[in-house]
Amino acid sequence: MRDLTDRALDAAVQHGAQYADVRVVRRADESISIKSGQVEAVAAGESEGFGVRVLVDGAWGFASSSQLRPAAADEVAREATRIARASALLQREPVVLDARPPAQGSYSTPVEIDPFALPLEQKIEELLAADTAMRTAEPNLAFTEARYEGLREWKTFAASDGSFTEQEITHVVAGIEADAVEGDELQRRTYPDSGQAAGWEWVRGLDLVGHAPALASEAVALLSAPQCPPGRTTIILDPSQLYLQIHESCGHPTELDRVFGTEASYAGTSFLTTDKLGTFRYGSELIDIVADATAPGGMGTFGWDDEGVTAQAVPLIEGGLLVGYLSSRETAPHIGRQSGGAMRAEGWNRIPLIRMTNVSLRPRPGMSLEEIIADTDEGLYLISNRSWSIDDKRLNFQFATELAWEIKGGRLGRMLKNPTYTGITYEFWRSCDAVADERSYRMYGTPNCGKGEPGQIGHVGHGASGARFRDVEVGVGKW
Amino acid sequence: MIATGREAGLGLAQRLLDLAADEGATEAEALVIGTDSQLTRFANSEIHQNVAERDVAVNLRFVDGKRIGVASTNRLDEASLRRLAARAATSARLQPEHPDFAGLPPAGPTPLAAGAASAGTAESTPEQRAEAAREVVGRVEGAGLLGFGSFATSLERVAVANSHGLAVEEARTFAQLITVAMAPGGEGGYAEACAVDATAIDARAVGEEAAQKCTACVAPGTVPPGEYPVVLEPYAVIDLLGMLGYVGFSALAVQEERSFFEPGRVVGSELVTIVDDGMDPAGAPASFDYEGVAKQRVALIERGVCRDVVYDAQTAARAGRASTGHGLPAPNPWGPFPLNMLMDAGTASREELLGGLDRGLLVTRFHYTNPVHPKLAIVTGMTRDGLFLVEGGKIRGPVRNLRFTQSYLQALAGVQAVSAERRLLRGDLGAAVVPSVRIAGFTFTGATEH
């Protein structure tokens, strides 16, 4: 690979680049979908190519190709510099990158059971067992699904400053779903709807078969459960919903490129403008949120980001105050800092963008999730995300979960269907008066985070243990 | 330009079929997609991202009786293709049978749509895209605003062949220019133009439209959440079509009992007719789907009444009918989708649409919409980049954005007027041709600070 990367970098510099980097990426993926007892889809794919990113007179250019050969390296490097010169036709400020030492080394995701080496029939058998368990428990379900995706990426990064790194990243995503239908009512339960940087040992650890019967029964029970009533109340978010709250209302608004407007025409901007850094009260004093690219098992864990910046932990919110951002070599200097190592690209044919790594709410010693429920006189316990929406500055949000349990006198009571809640981000987080301890802490993985044009799908992680929020509007909409 | 032309694409597909036959396939399907795409992105009135990619990827569906394996690659050397065929064969033979698999589609007449590709897009250069960005920014800065947006161009060559003699190939191009003009206070105004031919896009006009919209949005007032009659511009209407297509117009959604769709059910006013037609030159033409089946014109909703949904080979076999040509690349557990929707135009002018609002809202576009209740098509989302209070048929002024939680079916039932003018836009389910509409009632359930 070194020959190709050297060739591309030399060509880029010869054509006028003051900085160049190249990523050679090979991806292997596989997927299995079991639907209502049938093996609906099994696929195995691979893709390889390289992308060259250059700065010419302070303007960016990027080109990529699937042809891993020296002539293509010359051609792509030349095209990237041509594109950079075109960028310079509409330029206000030249791009300046922060200094970083050349990156050197290698990294691999720790894996115990290689999912790609495990026989296909064994993976199918384990997923079929989970699907069967759901339909055995509830034969009248409209449909069931057990699914798995595996992704492995071999990535070589080289830059004109002498950096050279090699990484092998493995991710698995797995889960089960039970859907019940009666008339216009469609109820769904899923578990866990998540992924990890790990091997098949993580899938086995989910115990899909063990969770299947209760999941199926809950989907059916929801059909006749009372509707979540409208009002304002206390809510406790299970980690299976809290992780997405963190994702939408903290992860995205702290992406510094978004703050500076790079996503304005697509996904929007952020209310966390840099004048708020260090002073803005984002949440209650219980809120500590960190972006940690070294967290074990996180889908945002790696050795170096896609600019060769070493993986690190970056505090975003401390004691409820905004203290940091997800940043890059280009954006960090604008707030007087070094890059936080958050530049990540999907595949070989996309440029790196600032993405979440593992953005997690630190658990707090003191109360378990069960103790927080027992401590709550009246409210709702919300489990498993069903839908999500937030405005273009990341303020007004609305979530729905699959299931809510009514809390009265510290005990779980009725099951409620179609629960929704809404709020304004900082008002919501300031209302948090309890965060659960380590005992319920889980590292969730979001395998479908979209950003950028052309679009990129990112895998990111979120650790959460559960938390309580006061005076929240619930039961939005009438039907 | 990408490496595949018609002969190269079909030749590669045929080679894969030969390799599958060598591995003992009873049926096989080869899909070859060549991509040549570029995107120039600008923010704060300067180009900050500028990219290009080229790729050719192949997808082989290997069938052994009723066992199916799928493998894909973009490594096109002979050894890699042989490994691909072997991998797909092994995968198929390790699985249980798929009892209701009815076989791959037969060959049939596949007329090619006119106007699916344009040299104006295929030969687009980075300098031309930068110049378009300059024109947009020039108009926007002239109004004291900053420009944000992107100009994307793509050429895609799709070839499908299968062991039943089906062999089709087509080039498709598309260009999209989107712009948000932003005022110093953060208010935004949106505009978009799409075309098969990039040279047909008037960047100055896009910049002018965004600038005017943004200028009109400065210093918004507030209105409380509640139910309002609305006029939705095409940028918002495309979300209605895309979301209804996603939750309800797929045969798989019907077969899995997830859909609102029932033939003959009245879901919209008589002014609402929505079809899917890959051959219509008003849209972004595509003559066949990813199984090589010719795209049929499907009337989804006709004068407010549910008529039909879209099928691929598998869902069609379950229903005892023929595919309508809406299959996605194999394997496809998500089902067929309408990717070329058109909503019929009406007769109303913009003034007539607004004139019907005694007190209502003019909505430019929606943001981050998501289904809350798929069977009732209840969707939540935000307004964005231009929300205006209209009283007595006149725009009174901008207001802060609102959140809605609304059944899109009830919205269709409340359509009172449809514009004569339509736009070609790109949404979450491909490109669609959409008008503006006036709707009797739309429920807003929350508000934001901007």
Short mmCIF file of C-alpha atoms in Angstrom, two decimals, chain B residues 151-152 174-178 190 192-198 200-202 206 235 238 282-284 423-427 431-432:
data_model
loop_
_atom_site.label_atom_id
_atom_site.label_comp_id
_atom_site.label_asym_id
_atom_site.label_seq_id
_atom_site.Cartn_x
_atom_site.Cartn_y
_atom_site.Cartn_z
CA PHE B 151 -24.29 21.75 -6.50
CA ALA B 152 -24.31 18.01 -7.22
CA PHE B 174 -29.16 14.24 -12.45
CA ALA B 175 -28.14 17.67 -11.18
CA GLN B 176 -29.32 19.45 -8.04
CA LEU B 177 -28.51 22.94 -6.78
CA ILE B 178 -29.72 23.84 -3.29
CA TYR B 190 -34.37 28.23 0.82
CA GLU B 192 -33.63 24.50 -5.04
CA ALA B 193 -33.46 23.54 -8.69
CA CYS B 194 -33.07 20.08 -10.20
CA ALA B 195 -32.70 18.84 -13.75
CA VAL B 196 -31.47 15.95 -15.81
CA ASP B 197 -29.34 18.53 -17.67
CA ALA B 198 -27.13 20.58 -15.33
CA ALA B 200 -30.64 23.94 -17.56
CA ILE B 201 -30.24 25.06 -13.95
CA ASP B 202 -30.31 28.84 -13.56
CA VAL B 206 -31.87 30.06 -7.40
CA TYR B 235 -40.27 21.99 -1.06
CA ILE B 238 -42.26 16.54 -1.61
CA ALA B 282 -41.16 15.68 -16.52
CA GLY B 283 -39.35 13.71 -13.84
CA ALA B 284 -35.94 12.05 -13.70
CA ARG B 423 -41.26 21.68 -9.72
CA LEU B 424 -38.86 18.78 -10.15
CA LEU B 425 -37.15 18.27 -6.78
CA ARG B 426 -35.20 15.55 -5.02
CA GLY B 427 -36.47 14.14 -1.74
CA ALA B 431 -36.83 12.82 -7.56
CA ALA B 432 -40.48 13.85 -7.67
#
